Amino acid sequence: MGPSAALVYDLQVPPSALWPLCIATTGNGTCKTYANAIRKRISPCEVLVIDGIRVTSLDRTVVDCMCTLEFPSALAVADSYLRKTNQPRERLEAMVAKPQMGKAGIRNARLVASLADGRSESWGESEARAAMIELGFQMPDLQVPYQDPVTGKWYRADFSWNLGDAGTVIGEMDGLLKYSDSSLTGGDTLLAFVRERQRESRLTIGGRSVMRFTPTQVKDRPFFDSLLESYGIPRVEPLTGWKALR
């Protein structure tokens, strides 16, 4: 159940949310919680078998994650659910809208559902957007296409802000997989680096600014706040209504 089951469904779960392991039980035994495992009792009708592994249903799994995880991780799971199922945000909102007496964290889940966006392509992108929301910055558009006028090729930007007379700022999540995963580099890390540099140079045509950051920098809230402000991203009201988890 929870993030453990979300992994089985191939949803985006940040590494920080993987422990403790979440185990569901349908019997009458005790549900002791240990340092590396949390046990909770559920109804047998909520159990499915995926690739030989007993897990809670996909919808139950996502709702549990939205209720129990910290905001950035909860948003990552919710985003990937919408992307995987090709469902609109209203689907998530309906799942948590009906009264659920005794369901701890349901108000947090409703807040996450209202902000989920299936265009996010990785947990890193989702956590970056969560940080923007928590810090009170204007939300960017996601996966915006820009055409290279030299080759005609289209590139999609992770984040994009149209700031009117101040121009356009493009935000790029600079993960390491694009340089280390052979399925993405084609086995040539140096060539992958050159391709990324050329891509960025094309994105800046027309005066657009490119702001790059890593998952580690996103977690450093003072740094990330200063970075967004330095690029002129407008301020809005920060996240409200979130009940801190114990």
XYZ file of C-alpha atoms in Angstrom:
246
model
C 0.000 0.000 0.000
C 1.027 3.670 -0.159
C 4.336 4.475 -1.883
C 5.365 0.801 -1.793
C 2.344 -0.141 -3.915
C 2.828 2.955 -6.083
C 6.189 1.555 -7.167
C 4.514 -1.654 -8.308
C 2.188 0.445 -10.472
C 5.256 2.240 -11.900
C 4.215 5.618 -10.521
C 6.779 8.332 -9.820
C 7.801 8.030 -6.170
C 10.658 10.229 -4.874
C 13.413 8.187 -3.183
C 12.845 10.062 0.083
C 9.293 8.650 0.269
C 10.201 4.963 -0.133
C 10.851 4.272 3.557
C 9.446 3.053 5.789
C 7.925 0.215 3.759
C 4.102 0.272 3.814
C 2.529 -3.148 4.365
C -1.202 -3.860 4.330
C -2.751 -6.774 6.203
C -6.216 -8.255 5.786
C -6.083 -10.595 8.777
C -6.869 -10.141 12.439
C -3.278 -10.070 13.654
C -1.498 -7.139 15.212
C -0.438 -4.132 13.097
C 2.802 -3.187 14.797
C 4.913 -0.424 13.309
C 8.665 -0.934 13.075
C 11.555 1.346 12.125
C 11.538 0.206 8.495
C 7.930 -0.908 8.077
C 4.424 0.365 8.786
C 1.508 -2.086 8.884
C -2.140 -1.127 8.377
C -5.271 -3.268 8.203
C -7.443 -2.981 5.080
C -10.418 -4.769 3.556
C -9.627 -7.853 1.412
C -11.742 -6.382 -1.391
C -9.135 -3.618 -1.815
C -6.366 -6.080 -2.705
C -5.215 -6.880 -6.242
C -2.362 -9.003 -7.581
C 0.023 -7.191 -9.965
C 2.939 -9.201 -11.392
C 2.544 -11.670 -8.561
C 2.605 -8.992 -5.881
C -0.406 -8.308 -3.648
C -1.118 -4.580 -3.581
C -3.942 -2.171 -2.887
C -5.934 -0.979 -5.902
C -4.428 1.827 -7.972
C -7.004 4.400 -6.832
C -6.650 3.395 -3.158
C -2.869 3.531 -3.490
C -2.874 7.067 -4.895
C -5.325 8.357 -2.285
C -3.217 6.810 0.499
C -0.114 8.544 -0.888
C -1.871 11.902 -1.136
C -3.056 11.560 2.459
C 0.171 10.368 4.076
C 3.148 11.780 2.160
C 4.695 15.219 2.465
C 3.415 17.688 -0.124
C 6.226 17.376 -2.734
C 6.115 13.556 -2.719
C 2.310 13.448 -2.694
C 2.191 15.780 -5.708
C 4.706 13.597 -7.580
C 2.532 10.507 -7.135
C -0.649 12.391 -8.068
C 0.965 13.870 -11.193
C 2.192 10.482 -12.373
C -1.223 8.908 -11.748
C -2.813 11.439 -14.106
C -0.072 10.903 -16.676
C -0.269 7.107 -16.473
C -4.073 6.911 -16.662
C -4.528 9.893 -19.011
C -7.241 11.142 -16.682
C -8.098 14.806 -16.029
C -7.462 16.439 -12.663
C -11.192 16.209 -11.937
C -10.799 12.443 -11.624
C -8.481 12.838 -8.643
C -10.662 15.540 -7.126
C -13.702 13.239 -7.338
C -11.790 10.408 -5.657
C -11.198 12.487 -2.521
C -14.281 14.724 -2.600
C -16.794 12.377 -0.966
C -16.877 12.271 2.833
C -14.305 9.846 4.244
C -14.877 9.753 7.977
C -11.742 9.006 9.946
C -9.467 9.196 6.901
C -6.422 10.992 8.238
C -4.920 13.481 5.811
C -7.951 13.690 3.504
C -7.854 17.500 3.507
C -4.226 17.392 2.407
C -5.219 14.917 -0.305
C -7.869 17.303 -1.622
C -5.316 20.089 -1.805
C -2.884 17.866 -3.715
C -5.635 16.764 -6.114
C -6.492 20.389 -6.904
C -2.867 21.074 -7.915
C -1.979 17.835 -9.730
C -0.905 18.024 -13.375
C -0.305 15.003 -15.598
C 2.076 16.926 -17.862
C 4.831 16.567 -15.285
C 7.211 13.878 -16.553
C 9.248 12.967 -13.467
C 9.175 13.109 -9.690
C 11.931 15.731 -9.884
C 9.755 18.040 -11.984
C 6.845 17.516 -9.605
C 8.949 18.268 -6.536
C 10.262 21.435 -8.205
C 6.702 22.598 -8.886
C 5.762 21.760 -5.293
C 8.644 23.929 -4.087
C 7.433 26.801 -6.293
C 3.968 26.471 -4.776
C 5.292 26.310 -1.206
C 7.555 29.323 -1.750
C 4.775 31.357 -3.351
C 5.925 31.767 -6.951
C 3.742 32.020 -10.048
C 3.041 28.622 -11.550
C 4.784 27.910 -14.860
C 3.276 26.286 -17.917
C 4.557 22.726 -18.381
C 6.151 20.961 -21.340
C 5.851 23.989 -23.629
C 7.064 23.328 -27.211
C 9.612 25.663 -28.808
C 10.810 25.282 -32.377
C 14.459 25.523 -33.359
C 14.478 28.037 -36.262
C 17.766 26.570 -37.510
C 16.720 22.933 -37.923
C 12.948 23.090 -37.507
C 13.152 20.595 -34.652
C 10.798 21.013 -31.680
C 11.970 21.039 -28.070
C 9.783 20.872 -24.977
C 10.712 22.944 -21.946
C 10.061 21.471 -18.494
C 8.773 24.822 -17.200
C 8.001 28.103 -18.937
C 6.981 31.547 -17.703
C 5.774 34.217 -20.136
C 6.589 37.451 -18.307
C 5.295 39.870 -20.954
C 7.719 42.711 -21.624
C 10.236 41.005 -19.327
C 10.474 38.110 -21.766
C 10.224 34.360 -21.306
C 12.001 32.271 -18.697
C 12.461 28.544 -19.271
C 13.087 26.258 -16.302
C 14.957 22.988 -16.810
C 15.288 20.168 -14.289
C 18.914 19.109 -14.649
C 18.843 15.486 -13.552
C 21.879 13.216 -13.901
C 20.139 10.397 -15.787
C 20.319 12.272 -19.092
C 24.107 12.025 -18.819
C 24.501 8.654 -17.087
C 21.719 6.359 -18.358
C 22.944 4.547 -21.488
C 19.384 4.268 -22.794
C 19.291 8.084 -22.888
C 22.904 8.820 -23.866
C 23.237 6.128 -26.520
C 26.401 5.068 -24.718
C 28.204 8.370 -25.296
C 28.060 10.692 -22.280
C 30.116 13.429 -23.936
C 27.854 13.490 -26.993
C 24.789 13.656 -24.701
C 26.321 16.668 -22.958
C 26.990 18.392 -26.300
C 23.428 17.713 -27.481
C 22.047 19.241 -24.294
C 24.235 22.326 -24.681
C 23.053 22.773 -28.265
C 19.446 22.308 -27.222
C 19.825 25.026 -24.617
C 21.428 27.389 -27.147
C 18.406 26.969 -29.439
C 15.980 27.575 -26.566
C 17.615 30.944 -25.899
C 17.027 32.175 -29.461
C 14.751 35.195 -29.327
C 16.038 36.330 -25.955
C 14.561 33.586 -23.782
C 16.407 32.886 -20.516
C 17.120 29.335 -19.375
C 17.231 28.603 -15.646
C 18.688 25.209 -14.754
C 18.509 23.481 -11.368
C 18.994 20.045 -9.840
C 16.800 18.059 -7.423
C 19.317 18.803 -4.663
C 19.048 22.543 -5.320
C 15.251 22.321 -5.243
C 15.426 20.809 -1.750
C 17.567 23.750 -0.618
C 14.599 26.098 -0.231
C 16.566 29.323 0.484
C 18.723 28.690 -2.604
C 15.746 27.817 -4.817
C 13.835 30.863 -3.591
C 16.787 33.100 -4.463
C 17.206 31.444 -7.868
C 13.570 31.977 -8.895
C 13.622 35.548 -7.642
C 16.852 36.272 -9.537
C 15.163 35.287 -12.789
C 12.232 37.588 -12.061
C 9.567 34.926 -11.474
C 6.578 36.798 -9.957
C 5.440 36.176 -6.399
C 1.948 34.958 -5.545
C 0.356 33.625 -2.370
C 2.258 30.607 -0.964
C 0.632 27.276 -0.200
C -2.065 27.444 2.482
C -4.349 24.837 3.990
C -1.695 22.126 4.343
C -1.691 20.334 7.691
C 1.860 19.394 8.663
C 2.401 15.653 9.055
C 3.851 14.215 12.221
